[in-house]
Short mmCIF file of C-alpha atoms and ligand atoms in Angstrom, two decimals:
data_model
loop_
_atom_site.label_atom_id
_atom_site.label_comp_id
_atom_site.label_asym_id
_atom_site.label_seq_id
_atom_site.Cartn_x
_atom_site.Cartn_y
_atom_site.Cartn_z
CA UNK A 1 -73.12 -88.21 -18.46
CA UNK A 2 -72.78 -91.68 -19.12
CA UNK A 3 -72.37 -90.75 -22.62
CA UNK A 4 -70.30 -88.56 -24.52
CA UNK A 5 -72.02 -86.45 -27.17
CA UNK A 6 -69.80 -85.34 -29.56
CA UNK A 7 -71.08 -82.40 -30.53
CA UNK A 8 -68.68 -79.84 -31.03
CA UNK A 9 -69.63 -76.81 -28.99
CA UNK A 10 -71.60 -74.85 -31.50
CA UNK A 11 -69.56 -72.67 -33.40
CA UNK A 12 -72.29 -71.30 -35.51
CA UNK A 13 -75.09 -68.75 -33.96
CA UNK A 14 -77.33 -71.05 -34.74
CA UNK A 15 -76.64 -73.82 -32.68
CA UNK A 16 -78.20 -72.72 -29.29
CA UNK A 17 -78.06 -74.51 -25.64
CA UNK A 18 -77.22 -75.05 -22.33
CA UNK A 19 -76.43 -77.51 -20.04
CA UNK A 20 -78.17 -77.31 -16.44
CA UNK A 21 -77.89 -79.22 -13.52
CA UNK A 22 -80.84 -81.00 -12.33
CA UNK A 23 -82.26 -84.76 -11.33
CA UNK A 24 -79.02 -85.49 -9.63
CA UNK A 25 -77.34 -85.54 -13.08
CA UNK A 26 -76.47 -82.78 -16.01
CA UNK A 27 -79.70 -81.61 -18.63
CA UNK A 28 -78.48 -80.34 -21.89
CA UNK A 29 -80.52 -79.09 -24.73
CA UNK A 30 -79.37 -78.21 -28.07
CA UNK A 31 -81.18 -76.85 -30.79
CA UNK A 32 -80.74 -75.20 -34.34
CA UNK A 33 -82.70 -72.16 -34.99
CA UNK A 34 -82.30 -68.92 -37.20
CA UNK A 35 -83.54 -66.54 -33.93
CA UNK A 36 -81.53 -66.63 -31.27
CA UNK A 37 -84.24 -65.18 -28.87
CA UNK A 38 -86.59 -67.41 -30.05
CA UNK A 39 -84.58 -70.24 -29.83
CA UNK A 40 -83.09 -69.26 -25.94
CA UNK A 41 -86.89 -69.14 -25.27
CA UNK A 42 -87.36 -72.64 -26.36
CA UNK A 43 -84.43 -74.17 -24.48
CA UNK A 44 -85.68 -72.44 -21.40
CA UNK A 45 -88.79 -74.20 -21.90
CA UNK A 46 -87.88 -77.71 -21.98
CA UNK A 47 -85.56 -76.85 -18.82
CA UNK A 48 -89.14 -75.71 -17.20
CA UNK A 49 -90.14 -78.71 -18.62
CA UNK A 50 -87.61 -81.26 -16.54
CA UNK A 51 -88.02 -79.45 -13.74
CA UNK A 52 -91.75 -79.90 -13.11
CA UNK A 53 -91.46 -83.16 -14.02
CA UNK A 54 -88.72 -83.63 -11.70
CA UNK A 55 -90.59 -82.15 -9.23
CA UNK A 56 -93.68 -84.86 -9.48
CA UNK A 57 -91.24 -88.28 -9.86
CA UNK A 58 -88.71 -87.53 -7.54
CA UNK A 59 -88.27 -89.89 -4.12
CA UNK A 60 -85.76 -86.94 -2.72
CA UNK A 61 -88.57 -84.26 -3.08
CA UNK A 62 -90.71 -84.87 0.23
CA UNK A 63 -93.42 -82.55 -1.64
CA UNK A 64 -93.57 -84.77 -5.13
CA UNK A 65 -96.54 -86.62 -5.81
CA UNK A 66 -94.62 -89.81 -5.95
CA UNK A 67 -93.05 -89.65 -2.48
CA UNK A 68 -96.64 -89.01 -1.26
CA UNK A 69 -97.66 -92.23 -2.81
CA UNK A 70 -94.70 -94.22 -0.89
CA UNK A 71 -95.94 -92.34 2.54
CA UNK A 72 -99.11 -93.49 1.70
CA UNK A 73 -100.10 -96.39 -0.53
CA UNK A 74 -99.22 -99.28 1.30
CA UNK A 75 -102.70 -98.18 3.86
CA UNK A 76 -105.05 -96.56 1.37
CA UNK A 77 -105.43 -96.17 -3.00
CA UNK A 78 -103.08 -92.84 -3.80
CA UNK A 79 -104.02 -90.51 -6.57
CA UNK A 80 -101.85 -90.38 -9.00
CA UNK A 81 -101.43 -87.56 -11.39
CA UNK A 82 -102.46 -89.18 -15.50
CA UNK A 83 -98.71 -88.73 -16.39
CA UNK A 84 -97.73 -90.18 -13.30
CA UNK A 85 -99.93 -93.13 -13.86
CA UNK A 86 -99.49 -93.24 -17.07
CA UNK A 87 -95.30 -93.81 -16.42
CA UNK A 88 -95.76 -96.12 -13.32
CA UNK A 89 -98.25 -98.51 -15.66
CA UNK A 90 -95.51 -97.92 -18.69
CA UNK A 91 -92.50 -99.17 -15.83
CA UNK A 92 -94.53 -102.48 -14.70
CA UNK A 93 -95.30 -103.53 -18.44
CA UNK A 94 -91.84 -103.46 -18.71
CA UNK A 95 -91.41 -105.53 -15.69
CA UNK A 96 -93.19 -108.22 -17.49
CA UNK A 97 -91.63 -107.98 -20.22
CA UNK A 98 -88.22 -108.26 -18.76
CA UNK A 99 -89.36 -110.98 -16.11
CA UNK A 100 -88.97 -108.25 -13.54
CA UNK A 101 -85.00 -107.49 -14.04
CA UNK A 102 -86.64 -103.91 -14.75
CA UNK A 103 -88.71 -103.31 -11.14
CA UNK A 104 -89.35 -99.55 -9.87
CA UNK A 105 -90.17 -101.44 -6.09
CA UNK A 106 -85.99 -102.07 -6.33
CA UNK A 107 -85.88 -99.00 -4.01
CA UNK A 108 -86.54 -100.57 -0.81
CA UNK A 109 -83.54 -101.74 -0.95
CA UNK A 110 -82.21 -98.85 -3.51
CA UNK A 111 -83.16 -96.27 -0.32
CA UNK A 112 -80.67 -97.75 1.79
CA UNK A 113 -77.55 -96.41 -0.89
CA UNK A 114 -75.48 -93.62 -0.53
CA UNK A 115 -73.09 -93.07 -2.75
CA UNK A 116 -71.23 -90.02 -2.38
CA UNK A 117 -71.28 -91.04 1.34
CA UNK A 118 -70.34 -94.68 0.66
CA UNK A 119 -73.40 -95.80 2.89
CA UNK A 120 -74.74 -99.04 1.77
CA UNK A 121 -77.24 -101.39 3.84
CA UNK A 122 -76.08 -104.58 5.66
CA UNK A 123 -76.96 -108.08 4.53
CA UNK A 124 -79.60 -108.02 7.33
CA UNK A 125 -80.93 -105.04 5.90
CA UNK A 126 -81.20 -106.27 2.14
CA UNK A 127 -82.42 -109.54 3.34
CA UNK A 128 -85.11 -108.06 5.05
CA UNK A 129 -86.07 -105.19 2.11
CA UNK A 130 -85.88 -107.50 -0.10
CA UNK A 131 -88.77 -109.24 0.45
CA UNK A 132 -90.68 -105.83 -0.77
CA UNK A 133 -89.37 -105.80 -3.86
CA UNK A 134 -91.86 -107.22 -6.52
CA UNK A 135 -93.46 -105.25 -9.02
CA UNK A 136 -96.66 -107.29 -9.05
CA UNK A 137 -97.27 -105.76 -5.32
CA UNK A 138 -98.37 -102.48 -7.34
CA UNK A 139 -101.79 -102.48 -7.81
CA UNK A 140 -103.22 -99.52 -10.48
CA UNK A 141 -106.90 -98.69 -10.52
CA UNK A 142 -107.43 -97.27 -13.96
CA UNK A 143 -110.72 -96.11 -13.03
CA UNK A 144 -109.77 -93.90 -10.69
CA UNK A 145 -106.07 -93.44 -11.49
CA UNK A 146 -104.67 -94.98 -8.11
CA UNK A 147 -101.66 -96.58 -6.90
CA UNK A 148 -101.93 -98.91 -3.84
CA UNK A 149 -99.08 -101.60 -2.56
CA UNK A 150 -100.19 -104.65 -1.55
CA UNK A 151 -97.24 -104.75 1.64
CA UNK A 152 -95.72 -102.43 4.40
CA UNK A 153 -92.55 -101.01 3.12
CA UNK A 154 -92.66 -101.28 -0.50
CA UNK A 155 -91.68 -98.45 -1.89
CA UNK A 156 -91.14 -97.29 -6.10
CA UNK A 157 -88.51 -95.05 -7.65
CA UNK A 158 -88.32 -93.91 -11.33
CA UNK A 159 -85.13 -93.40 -11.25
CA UNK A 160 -84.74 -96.14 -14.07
CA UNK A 161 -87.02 -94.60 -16.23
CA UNK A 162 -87.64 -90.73 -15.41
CA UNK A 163 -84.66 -89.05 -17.49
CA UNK A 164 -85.58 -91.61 -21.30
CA UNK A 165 -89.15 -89.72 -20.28
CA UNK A 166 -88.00 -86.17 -19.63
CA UNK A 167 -85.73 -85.93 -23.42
CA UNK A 168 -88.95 -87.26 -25.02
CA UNK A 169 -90.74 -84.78 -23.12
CA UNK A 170 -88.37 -82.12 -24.31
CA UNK A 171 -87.80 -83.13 -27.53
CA UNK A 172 -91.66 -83.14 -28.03
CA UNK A 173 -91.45 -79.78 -27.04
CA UNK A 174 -88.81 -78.67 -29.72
CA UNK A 175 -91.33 -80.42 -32.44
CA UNK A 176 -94.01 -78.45 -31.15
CA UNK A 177 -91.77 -75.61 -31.69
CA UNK A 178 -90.93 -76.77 -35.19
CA UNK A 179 -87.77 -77.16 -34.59
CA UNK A 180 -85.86 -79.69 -36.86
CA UNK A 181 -82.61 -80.13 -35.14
CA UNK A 182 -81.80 -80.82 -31.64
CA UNK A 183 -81.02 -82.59 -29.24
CA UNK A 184 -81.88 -83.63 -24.96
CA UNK A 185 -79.86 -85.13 -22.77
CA UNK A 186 -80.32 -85.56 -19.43
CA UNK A 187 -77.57 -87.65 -17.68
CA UNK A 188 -77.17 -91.29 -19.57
CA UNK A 189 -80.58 -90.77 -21.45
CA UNK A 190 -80.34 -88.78 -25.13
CA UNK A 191 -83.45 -88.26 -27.73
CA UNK A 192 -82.02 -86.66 -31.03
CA UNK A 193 -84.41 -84.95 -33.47
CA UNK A 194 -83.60 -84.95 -36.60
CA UNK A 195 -80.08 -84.75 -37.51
CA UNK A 196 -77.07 -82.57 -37.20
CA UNK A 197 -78.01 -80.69 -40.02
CA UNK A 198 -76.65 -82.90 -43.08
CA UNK A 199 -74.59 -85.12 -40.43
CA UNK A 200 -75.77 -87.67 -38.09
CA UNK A 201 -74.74 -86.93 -34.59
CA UNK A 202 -72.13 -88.91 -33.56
CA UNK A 203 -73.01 -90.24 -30.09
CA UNK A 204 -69.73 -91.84 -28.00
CA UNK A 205 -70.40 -94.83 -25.64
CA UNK A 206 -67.68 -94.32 -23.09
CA UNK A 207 -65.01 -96.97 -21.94
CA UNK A 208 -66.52 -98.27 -18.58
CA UNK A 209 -62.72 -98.13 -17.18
CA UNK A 210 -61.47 -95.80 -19.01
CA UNK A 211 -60.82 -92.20 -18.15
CA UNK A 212 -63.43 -90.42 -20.40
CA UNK A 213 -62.35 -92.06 -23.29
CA UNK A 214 -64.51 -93.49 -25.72
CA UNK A 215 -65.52 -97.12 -26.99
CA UNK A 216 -67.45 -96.86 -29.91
CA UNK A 217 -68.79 -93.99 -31.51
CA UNK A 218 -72.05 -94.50 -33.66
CA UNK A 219 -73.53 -92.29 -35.88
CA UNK A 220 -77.48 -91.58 -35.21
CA UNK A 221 -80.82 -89.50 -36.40
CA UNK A 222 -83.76 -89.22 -34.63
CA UNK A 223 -83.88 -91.46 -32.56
CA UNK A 224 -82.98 -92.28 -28.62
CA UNK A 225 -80.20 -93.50 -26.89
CA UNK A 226 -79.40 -94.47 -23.88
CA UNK A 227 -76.46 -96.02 -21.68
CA UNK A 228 -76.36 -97.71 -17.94
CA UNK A 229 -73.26 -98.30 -16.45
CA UNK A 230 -71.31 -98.73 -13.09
CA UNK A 231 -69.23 -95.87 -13.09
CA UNK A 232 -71.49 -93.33 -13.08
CA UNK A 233 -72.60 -93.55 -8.97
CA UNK A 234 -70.69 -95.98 -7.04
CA UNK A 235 -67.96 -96.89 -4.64
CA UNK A 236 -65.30 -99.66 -4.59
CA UNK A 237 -64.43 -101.52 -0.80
CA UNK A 238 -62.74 -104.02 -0.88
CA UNK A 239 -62.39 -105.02 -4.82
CA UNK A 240 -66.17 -104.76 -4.93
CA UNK A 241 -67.91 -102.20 -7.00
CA UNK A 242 -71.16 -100.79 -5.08
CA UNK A 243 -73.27 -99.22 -7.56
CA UNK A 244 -76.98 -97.69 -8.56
CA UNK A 245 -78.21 -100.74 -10.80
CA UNK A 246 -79.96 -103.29 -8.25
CA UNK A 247 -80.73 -107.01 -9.19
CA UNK A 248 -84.05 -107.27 -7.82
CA UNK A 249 -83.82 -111.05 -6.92
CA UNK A 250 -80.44 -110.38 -4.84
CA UNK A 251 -80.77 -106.74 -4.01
CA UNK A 252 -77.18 -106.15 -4.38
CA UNK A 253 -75.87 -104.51 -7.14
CA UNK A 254 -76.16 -106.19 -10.46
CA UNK A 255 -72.47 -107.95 -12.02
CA UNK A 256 -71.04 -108.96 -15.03
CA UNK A 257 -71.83 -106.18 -17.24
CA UNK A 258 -70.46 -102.32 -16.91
CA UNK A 259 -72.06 -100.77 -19.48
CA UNK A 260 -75.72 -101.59 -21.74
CA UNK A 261 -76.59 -99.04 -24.09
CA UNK A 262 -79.75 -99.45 -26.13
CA UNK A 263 -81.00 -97.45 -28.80
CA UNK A 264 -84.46 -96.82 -30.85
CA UNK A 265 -87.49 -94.79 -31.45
CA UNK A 266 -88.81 -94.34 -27.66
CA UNK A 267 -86.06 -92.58 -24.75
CA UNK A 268 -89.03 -93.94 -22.20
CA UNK A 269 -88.18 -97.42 -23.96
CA UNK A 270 -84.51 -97.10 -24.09
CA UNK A 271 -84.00 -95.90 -20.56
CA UNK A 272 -85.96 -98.65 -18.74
CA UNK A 273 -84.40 -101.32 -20.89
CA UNK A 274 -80.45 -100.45 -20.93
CA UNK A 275 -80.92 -100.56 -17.06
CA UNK A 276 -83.26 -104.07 -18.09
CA UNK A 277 -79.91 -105.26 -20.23
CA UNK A 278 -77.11 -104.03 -17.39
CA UNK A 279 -79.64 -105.98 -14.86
CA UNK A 280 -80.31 -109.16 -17.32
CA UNK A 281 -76.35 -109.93 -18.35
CA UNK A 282 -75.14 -109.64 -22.43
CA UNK A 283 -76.70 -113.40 -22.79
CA UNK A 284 -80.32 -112.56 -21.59
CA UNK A 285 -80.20 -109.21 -22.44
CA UNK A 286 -79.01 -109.49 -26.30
CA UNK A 287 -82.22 -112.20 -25.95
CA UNK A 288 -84.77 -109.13 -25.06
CA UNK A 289 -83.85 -106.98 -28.21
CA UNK A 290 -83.46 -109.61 -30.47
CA UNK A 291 -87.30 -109.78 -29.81
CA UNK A 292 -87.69 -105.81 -30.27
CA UNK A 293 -87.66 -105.06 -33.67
CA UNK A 294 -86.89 -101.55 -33.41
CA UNK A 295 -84.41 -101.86 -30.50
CA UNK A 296 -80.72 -102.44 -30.61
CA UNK A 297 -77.67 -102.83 -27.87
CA UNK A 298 -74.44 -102.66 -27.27
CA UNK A 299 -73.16 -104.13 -24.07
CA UNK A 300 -69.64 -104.28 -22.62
CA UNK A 301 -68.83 -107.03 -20.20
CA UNK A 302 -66.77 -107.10 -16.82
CA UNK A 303 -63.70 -108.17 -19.01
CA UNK A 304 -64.14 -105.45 -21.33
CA UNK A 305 -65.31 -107.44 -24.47
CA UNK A 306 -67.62 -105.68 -26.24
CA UNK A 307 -71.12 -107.54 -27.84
CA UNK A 308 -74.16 -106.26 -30.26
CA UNK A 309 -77.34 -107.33 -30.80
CA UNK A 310 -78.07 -109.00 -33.68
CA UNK A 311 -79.28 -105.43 -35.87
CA UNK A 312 -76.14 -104.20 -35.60
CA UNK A 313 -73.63 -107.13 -36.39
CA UNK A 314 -71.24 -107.60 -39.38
CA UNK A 315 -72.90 -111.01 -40.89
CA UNK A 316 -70.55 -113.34 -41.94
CA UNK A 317 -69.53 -114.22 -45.18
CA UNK A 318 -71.36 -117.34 -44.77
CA UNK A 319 -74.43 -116.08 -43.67
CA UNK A 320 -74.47 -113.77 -46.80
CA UNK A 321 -77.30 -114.78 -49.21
CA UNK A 322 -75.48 -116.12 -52.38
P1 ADP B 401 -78.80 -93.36 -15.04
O1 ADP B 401 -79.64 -93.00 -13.85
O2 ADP B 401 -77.35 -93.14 -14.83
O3 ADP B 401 -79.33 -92.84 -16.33
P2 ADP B 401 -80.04 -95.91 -15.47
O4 ADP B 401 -80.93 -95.45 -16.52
O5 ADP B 401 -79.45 -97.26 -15.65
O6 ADP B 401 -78.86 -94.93 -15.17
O7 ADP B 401 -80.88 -95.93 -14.16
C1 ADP B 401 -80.33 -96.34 -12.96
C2 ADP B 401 -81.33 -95.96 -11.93
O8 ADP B 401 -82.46 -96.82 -12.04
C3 ADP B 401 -80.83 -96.12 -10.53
O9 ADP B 401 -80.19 -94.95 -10.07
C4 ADP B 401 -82.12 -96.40 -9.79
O10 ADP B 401 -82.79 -95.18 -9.54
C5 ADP B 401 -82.95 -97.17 -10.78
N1 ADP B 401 -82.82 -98.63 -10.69
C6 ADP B 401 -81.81 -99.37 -10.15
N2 ADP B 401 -82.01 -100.68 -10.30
C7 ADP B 401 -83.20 -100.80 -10.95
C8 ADP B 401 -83.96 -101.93 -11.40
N3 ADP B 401 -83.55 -103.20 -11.24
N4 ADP B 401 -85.14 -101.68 -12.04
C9 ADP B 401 -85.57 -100.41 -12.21
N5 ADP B 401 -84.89 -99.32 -11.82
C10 ADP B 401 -83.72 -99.51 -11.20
MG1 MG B 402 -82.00 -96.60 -17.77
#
């Protein structure tokens, strides 16, 4: 929802979808295929698809796996399902790699939000959860696929990372299918297979202060997108915007960016680090995908200006090769 596709509501038969709600956000799958049925069947299966993922990662299901491990793992090791491993191990390399901007543990504080209920904790609060948030206080035993915390009260939400992992998911899914078109989006997070049959899709990065309206519109095949912004779940008091990105050496809210969109081959990627960018500030973040190859961003600032990573920049005239 943080980004506009601009697909125009298939007009053909062929273009088939819906749009569902689920993981606190909107899921919509696309798809082009000659059978209807067949094609209904397959969107229905990469809903199933979110949902039992969904149903593992989420910290508001008291039955998922992961909210078992936050019960738990701070007194004993916690099995952890291989996906679920798998992700959690995927989150903290990118904790290193982003010199923990990107840290699941942010939800100790990140717990203490409510957004549609403008609940956020005091500074005695945050001071005190803060302290528990440091990705290095995960501890996973490969062996045995386990997740233990090394403190009382550390807790880890994949909130940052869940959705980039459930379009691959689905997307994988459509492959499997042999489908060539399509697309999954579920919220900020999109993963487009192949393209829009002759025509890239054109993917809209919405105006952080505008009213729906968009920034930049860039044309895109296979490949993944995603956006992070502040407008998506917040509230303003008192000029301040409270919102669902956390700096995890504050744990307030990060500022000075309000939106980071990154795009490239992996939505697990581009998830975890347009949240990394929003958290890490145009300078820093424009720093961490100049040194990914296969990763570009666009970030808009807190005065509106809009900046791109290097990939994606007009050179100058006299940085042309003569
Ligand atoms: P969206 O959920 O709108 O797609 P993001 O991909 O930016 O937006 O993810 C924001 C979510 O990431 C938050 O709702 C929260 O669950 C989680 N999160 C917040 N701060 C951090 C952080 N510093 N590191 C990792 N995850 C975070
Ligand atoms: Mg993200």
């Amino acid at each position: 929802m943080v980004l506009i596709l601009l697909i125009s509501t298939p007009v053909s038969a062929e273009w088939i979808g819906d749009a569902r709600p689920l993981m606190g956000t909107e899921i919509r799958v696309y798809l082009w295929h000659d059978d209807e049925l067949e094609g209904q069947r397959i969107v229905d299966a990469v809903f199933d698809e979110a949902s039992r993922i969904d149903e593992m990662m989420s910290t508001y299901k008291e039955g998922s796996r992961i909210s078992d491990i936050n019960r738990r793992a701070a007194d004993e090791a916690v099995f952890a399902d291989f996906e679920l491993f798998h992700l959690i191990q995927q989150a903290l390399d990118i904790s290193v790699l982003t010199r923990g901007a990107f840290d699941i543990t942010y939800d100790s504080v990140g717990q203490h939000y409510n957004f549609r209920e403008r609940r956020r904790p005091d500074d005695e609060t945050i001071e005190r959860e803060r302290q528990r948030i440091d990705y290095r206080l995960v501890e996973l035993d490969n062996m045995n696929s386990t997740v233990r915390f090394q403190k009382q009260g550390v807790r880890i939400n994949l909130g940052g990372i869940a959705k980039g992992y459930v379009v691959e998911r689905g997307v994988d899914i459509l492959r499997k299918e042999g489908v060539e078109n399509g697309v999954v989006t579920a919220g900020g997070d999109s993963r487009l297979l192949g393209d829009r049959r002759g025509r890239p899709f054109m993917i809209g990065i919405r105006d952080p202060r505008g009213d729906g309206e968009v920034a930049i519109s860039l044309p895109l095949e296979d490949e993944a997108i995603s956006t992070s912004g502040d407008y998506e779940r917040f509230f303003d008091e008192d000029g301040i915007r409270y919102h669902h990105i956390i700096q995890p050496s504050t744990g307030a809210p990060a500022a000075g960016v309000h939106s980071a969109t990154v795009f490239g081959p992996h939505a697990v990627m581009t998830d975890a680090l347009s949240t990394s960018v929003f958290v890490m500030g145009v300078d820093l973040g424009l720093k961490l995908i100049a040194g990914l190859p296969d990763y570009e961003s666009v970030v808009i600032d807190a005065d509106g200006q809009i900046y791109y990573s290097d990939g994606l920049r007009q050179p100058e005239a006299n940085e042309l090769e003569p």
